[in-house]
PDB file of C-alpha atoms in Angstrom:
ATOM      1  CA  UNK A   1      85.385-113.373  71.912  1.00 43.00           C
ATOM      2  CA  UNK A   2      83.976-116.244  74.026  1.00 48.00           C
ATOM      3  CA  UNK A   3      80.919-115.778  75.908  1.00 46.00           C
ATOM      4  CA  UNK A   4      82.205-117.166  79.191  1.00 53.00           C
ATOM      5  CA  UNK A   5      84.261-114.979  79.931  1.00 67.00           C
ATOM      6  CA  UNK A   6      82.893-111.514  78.251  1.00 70.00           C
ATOM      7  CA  UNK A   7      84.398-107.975  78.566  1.00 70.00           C
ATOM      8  CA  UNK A   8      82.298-105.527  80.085  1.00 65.00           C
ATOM      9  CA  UNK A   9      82.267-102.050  78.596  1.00 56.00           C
ATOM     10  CA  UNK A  10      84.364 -99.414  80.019  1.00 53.00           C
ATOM     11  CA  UNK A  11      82.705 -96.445  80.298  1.00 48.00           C
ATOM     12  CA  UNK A  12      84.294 -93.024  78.812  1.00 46.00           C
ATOM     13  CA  UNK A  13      84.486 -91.925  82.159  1.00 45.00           C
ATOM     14  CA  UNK A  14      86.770 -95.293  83.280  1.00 48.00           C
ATOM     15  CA  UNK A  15      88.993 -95.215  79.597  1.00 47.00           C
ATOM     16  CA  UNK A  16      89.938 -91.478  80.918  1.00 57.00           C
ATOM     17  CA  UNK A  17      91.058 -92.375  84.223  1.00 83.00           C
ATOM     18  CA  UNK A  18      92.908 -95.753  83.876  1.00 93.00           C
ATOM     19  CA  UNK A  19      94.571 -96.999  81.198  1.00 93.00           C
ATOM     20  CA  UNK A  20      93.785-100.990  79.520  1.00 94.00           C
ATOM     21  CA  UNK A  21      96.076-103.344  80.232  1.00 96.00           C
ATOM     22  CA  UNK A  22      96.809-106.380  77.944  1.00 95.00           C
ATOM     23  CA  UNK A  23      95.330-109.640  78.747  1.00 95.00           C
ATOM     24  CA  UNK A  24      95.605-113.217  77.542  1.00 93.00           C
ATOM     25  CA  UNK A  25      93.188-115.293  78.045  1.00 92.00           C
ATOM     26  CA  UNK A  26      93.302-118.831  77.810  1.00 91.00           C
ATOM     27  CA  UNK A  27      90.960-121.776  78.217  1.00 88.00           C
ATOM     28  CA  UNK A  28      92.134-124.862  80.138  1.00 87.00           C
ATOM     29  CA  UNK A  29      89.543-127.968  81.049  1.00 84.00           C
ATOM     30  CA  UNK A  30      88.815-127.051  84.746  1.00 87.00           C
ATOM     31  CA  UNK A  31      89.700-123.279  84.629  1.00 90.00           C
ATOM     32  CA  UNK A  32      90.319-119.931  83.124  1.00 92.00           C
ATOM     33  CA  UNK A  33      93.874-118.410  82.798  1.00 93.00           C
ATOM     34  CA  UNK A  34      93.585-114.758  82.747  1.00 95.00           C
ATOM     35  CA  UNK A  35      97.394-112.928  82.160  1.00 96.00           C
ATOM     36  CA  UNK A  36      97.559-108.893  82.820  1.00 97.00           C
ATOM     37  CA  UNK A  37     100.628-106.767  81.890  1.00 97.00           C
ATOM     38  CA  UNK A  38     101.042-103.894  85.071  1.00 97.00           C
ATOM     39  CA  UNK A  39     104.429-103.035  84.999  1.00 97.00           C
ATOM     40  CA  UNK A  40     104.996-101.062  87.930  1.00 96.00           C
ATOM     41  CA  UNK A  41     102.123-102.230  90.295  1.00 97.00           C
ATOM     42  CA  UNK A  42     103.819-103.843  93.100  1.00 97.00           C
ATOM     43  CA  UNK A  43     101.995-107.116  94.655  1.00 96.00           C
ATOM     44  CA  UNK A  44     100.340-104.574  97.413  1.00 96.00           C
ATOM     45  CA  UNK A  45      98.820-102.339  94.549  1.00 96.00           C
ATOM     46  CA  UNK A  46      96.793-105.035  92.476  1.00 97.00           C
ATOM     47  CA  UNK A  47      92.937-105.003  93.824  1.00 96.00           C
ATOM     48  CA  UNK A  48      90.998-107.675  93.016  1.00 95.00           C
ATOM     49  CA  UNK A  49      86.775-107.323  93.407  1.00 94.00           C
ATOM     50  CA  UNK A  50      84.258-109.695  92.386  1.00 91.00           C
ATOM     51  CA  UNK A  51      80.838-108.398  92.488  1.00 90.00           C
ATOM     52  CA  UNK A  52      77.489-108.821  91.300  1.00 87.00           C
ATOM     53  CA  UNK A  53      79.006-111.756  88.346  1.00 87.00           C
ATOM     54  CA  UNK A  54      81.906-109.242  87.463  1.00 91.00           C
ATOM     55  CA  UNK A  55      85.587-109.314  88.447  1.00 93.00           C
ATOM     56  CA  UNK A  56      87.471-106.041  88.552  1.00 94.00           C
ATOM     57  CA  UNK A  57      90.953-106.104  88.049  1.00 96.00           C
ATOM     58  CA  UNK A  58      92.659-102.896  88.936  1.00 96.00           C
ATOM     59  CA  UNK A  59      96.268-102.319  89.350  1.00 97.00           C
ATOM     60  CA  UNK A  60      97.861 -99.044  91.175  1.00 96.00           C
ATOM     61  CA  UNK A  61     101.226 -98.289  90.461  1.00 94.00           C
ATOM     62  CA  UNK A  62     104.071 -97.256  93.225  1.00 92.00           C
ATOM     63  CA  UNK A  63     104.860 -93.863  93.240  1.00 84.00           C
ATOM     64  CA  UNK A  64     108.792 -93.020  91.638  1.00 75.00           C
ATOM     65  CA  UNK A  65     110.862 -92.950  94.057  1.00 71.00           C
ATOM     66  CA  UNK A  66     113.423 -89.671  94.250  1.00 72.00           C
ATOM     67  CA  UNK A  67     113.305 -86.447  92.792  1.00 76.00           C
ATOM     68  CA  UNK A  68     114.958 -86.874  89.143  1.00 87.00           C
ATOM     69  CA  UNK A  69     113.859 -84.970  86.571  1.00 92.00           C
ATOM     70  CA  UNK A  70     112.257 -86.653  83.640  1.00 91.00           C
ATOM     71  CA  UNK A  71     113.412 -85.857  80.326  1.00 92.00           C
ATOM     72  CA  UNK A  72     111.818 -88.378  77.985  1.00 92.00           C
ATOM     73  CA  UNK A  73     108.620 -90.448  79.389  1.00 92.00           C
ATOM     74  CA  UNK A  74     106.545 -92.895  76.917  1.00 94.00           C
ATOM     75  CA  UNK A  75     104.799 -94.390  79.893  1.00 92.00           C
ATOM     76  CA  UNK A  76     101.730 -93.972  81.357  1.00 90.00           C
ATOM     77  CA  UNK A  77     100.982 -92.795  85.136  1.00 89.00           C
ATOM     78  CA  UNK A  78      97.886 -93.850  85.180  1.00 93.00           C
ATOM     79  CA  UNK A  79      96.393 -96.940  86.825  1.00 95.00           C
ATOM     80  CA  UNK A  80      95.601-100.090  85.465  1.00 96.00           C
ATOM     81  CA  UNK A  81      92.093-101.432  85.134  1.00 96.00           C
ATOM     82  CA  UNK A  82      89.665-103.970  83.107  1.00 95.00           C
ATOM     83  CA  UNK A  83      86.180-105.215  84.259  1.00 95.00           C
ATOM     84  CA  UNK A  84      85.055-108.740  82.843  1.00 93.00           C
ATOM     85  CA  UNK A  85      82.336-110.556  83.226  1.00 92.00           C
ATOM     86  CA  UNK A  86      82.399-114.215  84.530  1.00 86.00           C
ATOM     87  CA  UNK A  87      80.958-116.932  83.363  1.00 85.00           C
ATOM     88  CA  UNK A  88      78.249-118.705  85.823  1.00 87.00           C
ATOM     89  CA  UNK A  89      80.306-122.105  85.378  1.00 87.00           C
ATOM     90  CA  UNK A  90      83.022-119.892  87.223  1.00 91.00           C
ATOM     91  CA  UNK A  91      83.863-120.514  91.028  1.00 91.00           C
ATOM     92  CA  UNK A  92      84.316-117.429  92.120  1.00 88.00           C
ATOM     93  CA  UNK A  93      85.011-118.673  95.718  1.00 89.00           C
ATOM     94  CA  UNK A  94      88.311-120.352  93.605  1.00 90.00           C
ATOM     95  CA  UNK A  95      90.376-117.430  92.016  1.00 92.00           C
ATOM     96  CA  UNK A  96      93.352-117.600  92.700  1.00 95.00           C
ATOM     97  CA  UNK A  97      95.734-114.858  92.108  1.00 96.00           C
ATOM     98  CA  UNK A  98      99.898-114.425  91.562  1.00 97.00           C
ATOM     99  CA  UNK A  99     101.661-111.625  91.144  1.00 97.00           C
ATOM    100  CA  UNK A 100     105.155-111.432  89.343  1.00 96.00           C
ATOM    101  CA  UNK A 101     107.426-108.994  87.955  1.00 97.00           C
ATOM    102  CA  UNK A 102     104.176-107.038  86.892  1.00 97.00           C
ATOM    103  CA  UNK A 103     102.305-109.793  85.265  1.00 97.00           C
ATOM    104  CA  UNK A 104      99.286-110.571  87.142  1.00 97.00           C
ATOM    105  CA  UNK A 105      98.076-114.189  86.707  1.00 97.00           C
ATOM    106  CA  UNK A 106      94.195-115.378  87.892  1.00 96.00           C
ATOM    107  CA  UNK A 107      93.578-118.912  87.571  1.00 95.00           C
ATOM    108  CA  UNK A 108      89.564-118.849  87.615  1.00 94.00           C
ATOM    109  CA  UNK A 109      88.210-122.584  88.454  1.00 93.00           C
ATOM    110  CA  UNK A 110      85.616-123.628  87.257  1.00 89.00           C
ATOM    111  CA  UNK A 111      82.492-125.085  89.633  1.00 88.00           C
ATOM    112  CA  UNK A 112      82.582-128.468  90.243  1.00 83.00           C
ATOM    113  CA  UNK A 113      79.745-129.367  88.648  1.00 82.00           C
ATOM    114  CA  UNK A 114      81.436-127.256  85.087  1.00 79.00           C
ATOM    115  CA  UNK A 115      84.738-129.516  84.638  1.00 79.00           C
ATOM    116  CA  UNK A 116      84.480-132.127  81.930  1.00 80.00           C
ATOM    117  CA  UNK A 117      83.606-136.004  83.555  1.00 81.00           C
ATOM    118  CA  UNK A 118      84.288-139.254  82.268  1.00 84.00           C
ATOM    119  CA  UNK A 119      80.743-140.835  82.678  1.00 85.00           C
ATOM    120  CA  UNK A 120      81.296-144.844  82.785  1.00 87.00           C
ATOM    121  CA  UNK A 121      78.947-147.194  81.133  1.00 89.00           C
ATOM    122  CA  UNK A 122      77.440-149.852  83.221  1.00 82.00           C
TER     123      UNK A 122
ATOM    124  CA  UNK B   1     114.764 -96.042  67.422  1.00 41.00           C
ATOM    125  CA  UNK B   2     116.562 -93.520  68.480  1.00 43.00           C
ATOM    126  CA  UNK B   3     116.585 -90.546  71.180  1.00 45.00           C
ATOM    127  CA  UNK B   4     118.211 -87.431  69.776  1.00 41.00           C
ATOM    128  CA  UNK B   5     120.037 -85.883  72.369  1.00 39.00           C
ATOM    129  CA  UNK B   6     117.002 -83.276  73.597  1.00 38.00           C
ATOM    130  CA  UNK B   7     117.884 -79.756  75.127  1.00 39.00           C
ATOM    131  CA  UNK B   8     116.062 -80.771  78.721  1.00 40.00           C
ATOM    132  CA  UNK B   9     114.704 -76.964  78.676  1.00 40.00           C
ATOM    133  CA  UNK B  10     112.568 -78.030  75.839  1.00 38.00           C
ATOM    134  CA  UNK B  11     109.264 -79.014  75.853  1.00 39.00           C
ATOM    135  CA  UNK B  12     110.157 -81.119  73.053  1.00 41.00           C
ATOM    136  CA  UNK B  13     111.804 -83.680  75.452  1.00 39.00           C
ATOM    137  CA  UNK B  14     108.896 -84.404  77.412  1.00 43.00           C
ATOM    138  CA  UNK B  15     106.448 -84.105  74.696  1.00 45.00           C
ATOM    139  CA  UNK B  16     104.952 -87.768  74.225  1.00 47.00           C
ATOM    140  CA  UNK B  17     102.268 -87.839  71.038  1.00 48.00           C
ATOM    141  CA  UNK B  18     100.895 -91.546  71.675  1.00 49.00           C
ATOM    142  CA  UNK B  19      99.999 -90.941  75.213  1.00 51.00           C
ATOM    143  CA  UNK B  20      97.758 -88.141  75.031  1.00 50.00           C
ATOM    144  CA  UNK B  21      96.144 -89.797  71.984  1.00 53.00           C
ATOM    145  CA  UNK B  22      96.104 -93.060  74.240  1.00 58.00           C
ATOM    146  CA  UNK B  23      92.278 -93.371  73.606  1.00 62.00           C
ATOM    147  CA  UNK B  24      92.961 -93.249  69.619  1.00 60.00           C
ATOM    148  CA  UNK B  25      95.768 -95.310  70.279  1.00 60.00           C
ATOM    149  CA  UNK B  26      93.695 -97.891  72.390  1.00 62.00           C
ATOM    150  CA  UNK B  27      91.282 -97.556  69.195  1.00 60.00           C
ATOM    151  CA  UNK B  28      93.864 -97.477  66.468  1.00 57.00           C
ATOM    152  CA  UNK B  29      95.568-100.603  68.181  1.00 57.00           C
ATOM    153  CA  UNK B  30      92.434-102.667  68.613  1.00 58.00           C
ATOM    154  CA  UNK B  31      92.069-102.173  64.677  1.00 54.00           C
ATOM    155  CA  UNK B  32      95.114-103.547  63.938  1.00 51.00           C
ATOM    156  CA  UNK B  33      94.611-106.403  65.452  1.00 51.00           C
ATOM    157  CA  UNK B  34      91.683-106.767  64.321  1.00 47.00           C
ATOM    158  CA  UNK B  35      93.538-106.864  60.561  1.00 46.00           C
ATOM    159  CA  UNK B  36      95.738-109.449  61.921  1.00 43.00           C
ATOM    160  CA  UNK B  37      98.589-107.259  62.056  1.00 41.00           C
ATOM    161  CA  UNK B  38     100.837-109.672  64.197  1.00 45.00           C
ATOM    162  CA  UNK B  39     104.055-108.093  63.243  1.00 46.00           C
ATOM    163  CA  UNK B  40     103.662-104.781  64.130  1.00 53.00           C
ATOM    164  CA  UNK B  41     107.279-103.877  65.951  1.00 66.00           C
ATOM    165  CA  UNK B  42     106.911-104.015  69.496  1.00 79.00           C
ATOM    166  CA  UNK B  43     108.633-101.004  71.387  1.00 89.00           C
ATOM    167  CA  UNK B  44     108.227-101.319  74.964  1.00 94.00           C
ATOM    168  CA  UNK B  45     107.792 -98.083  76.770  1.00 95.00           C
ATOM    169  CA  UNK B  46     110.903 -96.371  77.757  1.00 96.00           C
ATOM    170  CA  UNK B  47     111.698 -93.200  80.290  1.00 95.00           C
ATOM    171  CA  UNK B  48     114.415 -91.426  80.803  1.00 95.00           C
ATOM    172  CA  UNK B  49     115.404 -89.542  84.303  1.00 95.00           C
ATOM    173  CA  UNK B  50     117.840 -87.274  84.916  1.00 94.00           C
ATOM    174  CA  UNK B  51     119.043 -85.286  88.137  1.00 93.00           C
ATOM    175  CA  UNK B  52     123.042 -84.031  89.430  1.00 91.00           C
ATOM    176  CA  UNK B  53     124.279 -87.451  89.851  1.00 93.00           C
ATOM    177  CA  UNK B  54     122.669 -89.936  87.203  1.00 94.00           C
ATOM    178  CA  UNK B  55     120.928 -90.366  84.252  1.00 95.00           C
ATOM    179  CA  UNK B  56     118.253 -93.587  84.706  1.00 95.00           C
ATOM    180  CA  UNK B  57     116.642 -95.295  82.345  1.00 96.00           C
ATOM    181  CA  UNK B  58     113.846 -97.852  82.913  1.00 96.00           C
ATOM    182  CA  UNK B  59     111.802-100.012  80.476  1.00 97.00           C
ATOM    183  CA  UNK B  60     108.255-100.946  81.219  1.00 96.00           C
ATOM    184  CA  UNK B  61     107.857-105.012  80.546  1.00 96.00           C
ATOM    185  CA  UNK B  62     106.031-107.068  83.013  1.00 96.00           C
ATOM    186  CA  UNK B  63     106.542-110.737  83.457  1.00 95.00           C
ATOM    187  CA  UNK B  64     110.461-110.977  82.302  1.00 95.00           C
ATOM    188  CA  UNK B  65     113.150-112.577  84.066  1.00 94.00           C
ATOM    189  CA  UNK B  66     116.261-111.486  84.465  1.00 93.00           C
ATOM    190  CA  UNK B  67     118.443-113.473  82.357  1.00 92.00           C
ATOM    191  CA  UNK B  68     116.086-112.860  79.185  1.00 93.00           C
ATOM    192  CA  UNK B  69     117.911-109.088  79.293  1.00 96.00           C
ATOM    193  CA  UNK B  70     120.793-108.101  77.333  1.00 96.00           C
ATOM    194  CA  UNK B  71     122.073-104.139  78.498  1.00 96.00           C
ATOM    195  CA  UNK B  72     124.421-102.879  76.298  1.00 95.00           C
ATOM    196  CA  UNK B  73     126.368 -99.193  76.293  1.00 95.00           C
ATOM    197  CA  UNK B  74     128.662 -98.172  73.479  1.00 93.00           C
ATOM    198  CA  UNK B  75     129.942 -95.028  73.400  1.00 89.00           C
ATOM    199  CA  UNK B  76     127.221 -93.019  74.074  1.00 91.00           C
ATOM    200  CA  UNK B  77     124.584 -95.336  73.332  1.00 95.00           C
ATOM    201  CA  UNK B  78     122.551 -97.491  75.221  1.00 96.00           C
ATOM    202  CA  UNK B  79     120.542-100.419  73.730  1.00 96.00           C
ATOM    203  CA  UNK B  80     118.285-102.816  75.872  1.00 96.00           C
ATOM    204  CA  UNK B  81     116.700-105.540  74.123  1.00 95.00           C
ATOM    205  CA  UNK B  82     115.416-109.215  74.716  1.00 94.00           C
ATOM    206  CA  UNK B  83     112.570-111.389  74.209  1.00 92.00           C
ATOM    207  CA  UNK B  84     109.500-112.172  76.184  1.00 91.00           C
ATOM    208  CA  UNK B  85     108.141-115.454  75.407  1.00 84.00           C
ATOM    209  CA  UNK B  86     104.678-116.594  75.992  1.00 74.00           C
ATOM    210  CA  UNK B  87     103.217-119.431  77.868  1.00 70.00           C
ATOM    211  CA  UNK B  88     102.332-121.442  74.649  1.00 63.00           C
ATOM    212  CA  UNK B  89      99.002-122.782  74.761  1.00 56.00           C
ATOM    213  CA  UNK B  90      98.929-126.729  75.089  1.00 62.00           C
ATOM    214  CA  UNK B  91      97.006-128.939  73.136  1.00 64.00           C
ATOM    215  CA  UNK B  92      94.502-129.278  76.223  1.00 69.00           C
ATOM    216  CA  UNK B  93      94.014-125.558  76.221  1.00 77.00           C
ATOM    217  CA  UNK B  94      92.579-122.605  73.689  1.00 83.00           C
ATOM    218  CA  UNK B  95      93.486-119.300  73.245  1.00 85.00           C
ATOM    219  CA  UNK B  96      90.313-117.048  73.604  1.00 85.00           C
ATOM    220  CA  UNK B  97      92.482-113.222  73.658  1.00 87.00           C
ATOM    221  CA  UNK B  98      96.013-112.708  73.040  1.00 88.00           C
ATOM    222  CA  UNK B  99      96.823-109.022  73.659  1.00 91.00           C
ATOM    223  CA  UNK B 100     100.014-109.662  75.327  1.00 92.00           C
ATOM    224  CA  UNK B 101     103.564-109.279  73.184  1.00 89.00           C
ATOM    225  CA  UNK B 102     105.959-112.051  73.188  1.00 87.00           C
ATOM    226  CA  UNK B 103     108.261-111.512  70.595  1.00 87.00           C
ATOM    227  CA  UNK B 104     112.135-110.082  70.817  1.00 92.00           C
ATOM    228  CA  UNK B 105     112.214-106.123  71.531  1.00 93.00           C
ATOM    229  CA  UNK B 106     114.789-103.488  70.876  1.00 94.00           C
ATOM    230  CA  UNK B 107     114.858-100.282  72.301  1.00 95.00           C
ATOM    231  CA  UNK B 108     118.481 -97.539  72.339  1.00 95.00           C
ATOM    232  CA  UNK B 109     118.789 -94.343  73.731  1.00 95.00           C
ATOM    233  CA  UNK B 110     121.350 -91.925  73.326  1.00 94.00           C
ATOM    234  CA  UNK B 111     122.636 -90.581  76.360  1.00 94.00           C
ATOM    235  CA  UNK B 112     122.459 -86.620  77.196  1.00 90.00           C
ATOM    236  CA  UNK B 113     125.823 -86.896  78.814  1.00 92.00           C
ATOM    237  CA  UNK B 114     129.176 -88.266  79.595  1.00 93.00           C
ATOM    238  CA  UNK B 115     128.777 -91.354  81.651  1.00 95.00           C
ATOM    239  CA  UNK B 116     131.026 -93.709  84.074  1.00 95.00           C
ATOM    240  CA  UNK B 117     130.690 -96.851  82.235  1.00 93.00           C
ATOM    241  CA  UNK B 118     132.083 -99.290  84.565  1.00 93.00           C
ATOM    242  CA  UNK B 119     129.845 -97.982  87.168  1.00 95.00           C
ATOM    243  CA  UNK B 120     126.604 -98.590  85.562  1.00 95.00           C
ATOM    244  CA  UNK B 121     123.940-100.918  87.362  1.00 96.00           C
ATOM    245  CA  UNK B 122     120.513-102.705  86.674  1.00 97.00           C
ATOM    246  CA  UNK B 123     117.521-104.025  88.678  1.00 96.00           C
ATOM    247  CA  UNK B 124     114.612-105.392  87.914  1.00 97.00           C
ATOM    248  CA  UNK B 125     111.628-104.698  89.704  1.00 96.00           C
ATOM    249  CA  UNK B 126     107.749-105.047  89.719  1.00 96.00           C
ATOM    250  CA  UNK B 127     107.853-105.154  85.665  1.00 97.00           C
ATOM    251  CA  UNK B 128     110.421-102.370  85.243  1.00 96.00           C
ATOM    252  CA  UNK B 129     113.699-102.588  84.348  1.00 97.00           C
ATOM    253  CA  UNK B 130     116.140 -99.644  85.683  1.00 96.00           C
ATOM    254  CA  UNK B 131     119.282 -98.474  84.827  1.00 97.00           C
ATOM    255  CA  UNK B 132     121.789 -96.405  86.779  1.00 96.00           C
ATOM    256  CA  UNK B 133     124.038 -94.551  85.152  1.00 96.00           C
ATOM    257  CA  UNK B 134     126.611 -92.184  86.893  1.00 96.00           C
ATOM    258  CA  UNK B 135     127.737 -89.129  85.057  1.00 95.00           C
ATOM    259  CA  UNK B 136     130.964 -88.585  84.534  1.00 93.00           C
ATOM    260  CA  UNK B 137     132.602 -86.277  86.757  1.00 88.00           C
ATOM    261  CA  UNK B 138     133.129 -84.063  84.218  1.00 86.00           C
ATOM    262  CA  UNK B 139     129.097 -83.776  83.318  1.00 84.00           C
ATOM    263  CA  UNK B 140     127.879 -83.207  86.789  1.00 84.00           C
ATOM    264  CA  UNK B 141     127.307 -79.932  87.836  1.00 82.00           C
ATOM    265  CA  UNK B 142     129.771 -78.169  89.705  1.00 80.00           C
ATOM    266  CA  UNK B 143     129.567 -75.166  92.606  1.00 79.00           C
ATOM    267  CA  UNK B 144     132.349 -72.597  92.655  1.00 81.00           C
ATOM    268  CA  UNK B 145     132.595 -70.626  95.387  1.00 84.00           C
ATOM    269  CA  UNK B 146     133.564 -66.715  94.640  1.00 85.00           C
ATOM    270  CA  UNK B 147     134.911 -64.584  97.094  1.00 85.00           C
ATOM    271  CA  UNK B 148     133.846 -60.893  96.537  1.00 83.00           C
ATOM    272  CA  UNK B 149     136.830 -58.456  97.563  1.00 77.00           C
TER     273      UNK B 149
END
């Protein structure tokens, strides 16, 4: 696991109430890519918080529409969430965020003073 | 994988082992990986509704598009399978975590009823894929009026 970009610890309390989505994670040379499976959160249900050096990603899933009956159910109703916590080369005044057919995408930048230079010789 | 076709007056139908073990499952999973398990068979999750007009089906897989679907029924069997394919990682970038399946999925369920084939539909929305199936005329339930002399 790397160190810039660390899980926090869910609590028991948070495992019981939301379920863990899967993430890839994914080191470019300026930035983070963070990738989160929530099928069925629409774009309006994914809440984004950074505070205090960690990002919160949780995801709320629509409600099912209509009244059928459900006779065989594997998935979960419960939200989605995971806490992580960012590295200080992280921008956090740069995340940017997508949304797509359930896959959440955060590109995390990093600061400006991070990102790799070429340093010319005189 | 297949759904026997479940009396819905069972509790059998709706009874679901791996989620209400979710946090051993969580635990059990992260072990596996830990092993290096990488071809454990991938089974996204699958529900199955049911009221007087349809059965619907829908398949929980974020991130898809359409065309990577194929929605098959035969006879009284419908399969839904694919393959989700993952954003390789470039030679400028490294992996750190790589929870996320991408590999080609499978999943068939055998339907509780008689259904109008050629009016069958799919969308795909928000990660879930859906699947409308009309009953057949014959398998929908029916009111008969009795007049009492």
């Amino acid at each position: 696991m790397p160190q810039e970009l660390a899980e926090t610890e869910n609590s028991n309390a948070t495992r019981v109430d939301y379920s863990t989505p899967p993430v890839n994670l994914r080191h470019e040379s300026d930035a983070y890519v963070l990738e989160v499976d929530m099928p069925g959160v629409p774009k309006n249900g994914v809440e984004i918080v950074f505070d205090d050096g960690k990002l919160t990603l949780t995801g709320h899933r629509a409600k099912p529409a209509g009244a059928a009956r459900l006779v065989h159910s594997e998935s979960s109703a419960r939200d989605y969430r995971r806490v992580f916590t960012l590295d200080p080369a992280i921008d956090p005044n740069r995340i940017e965020a997508s949304m797509d057919q359930g896959l959440l995408t955060l590109r995390l930048q990093k600061t400006e003073a991070a990102k790799p230079r070429r340093i010319s010789v005189n | 994988m297949k759904l026997i076709t479940y009396n819905p007056a069972s509790e059998l139908a709706t009874w679901s082992p791996f989620q209400r073990l979710s946090p051993w499952r969580d635990f059990l999973e992260s072990a596996f990986e830990l092993a290096g398990t990488e071809s454990r068979q991938w089974a996204p999750a699958l529900d199955v509704r049911e009221d007087d007009v349809n059965i619907t089906v829908e398949l929980e897989l974020a991130g898809m598009r359409k065309e990577d679907f194929d929605i098959s029924l035969e006879d009284d069997t419908l399969t839904l399978s694919g393959r989700r394919e993952s954003k390789a990682a470039d030679r400028q970038s490294e992996s750190f975590r790589s929870e996320r399946f991408s590999d080609s999925f499978s999943r068939s369920v055998t339907l509780p009823c008689a259904v109008q084939a050629d009016k069958t539909s799919a969308a795909y929305k928000d990660g879930i894929l859906t699947v409308t199936l009309p009953k057949a005329e014959q398998a929908r339930p029916r009111k008969i009026d009795i007049n009492l002399n």
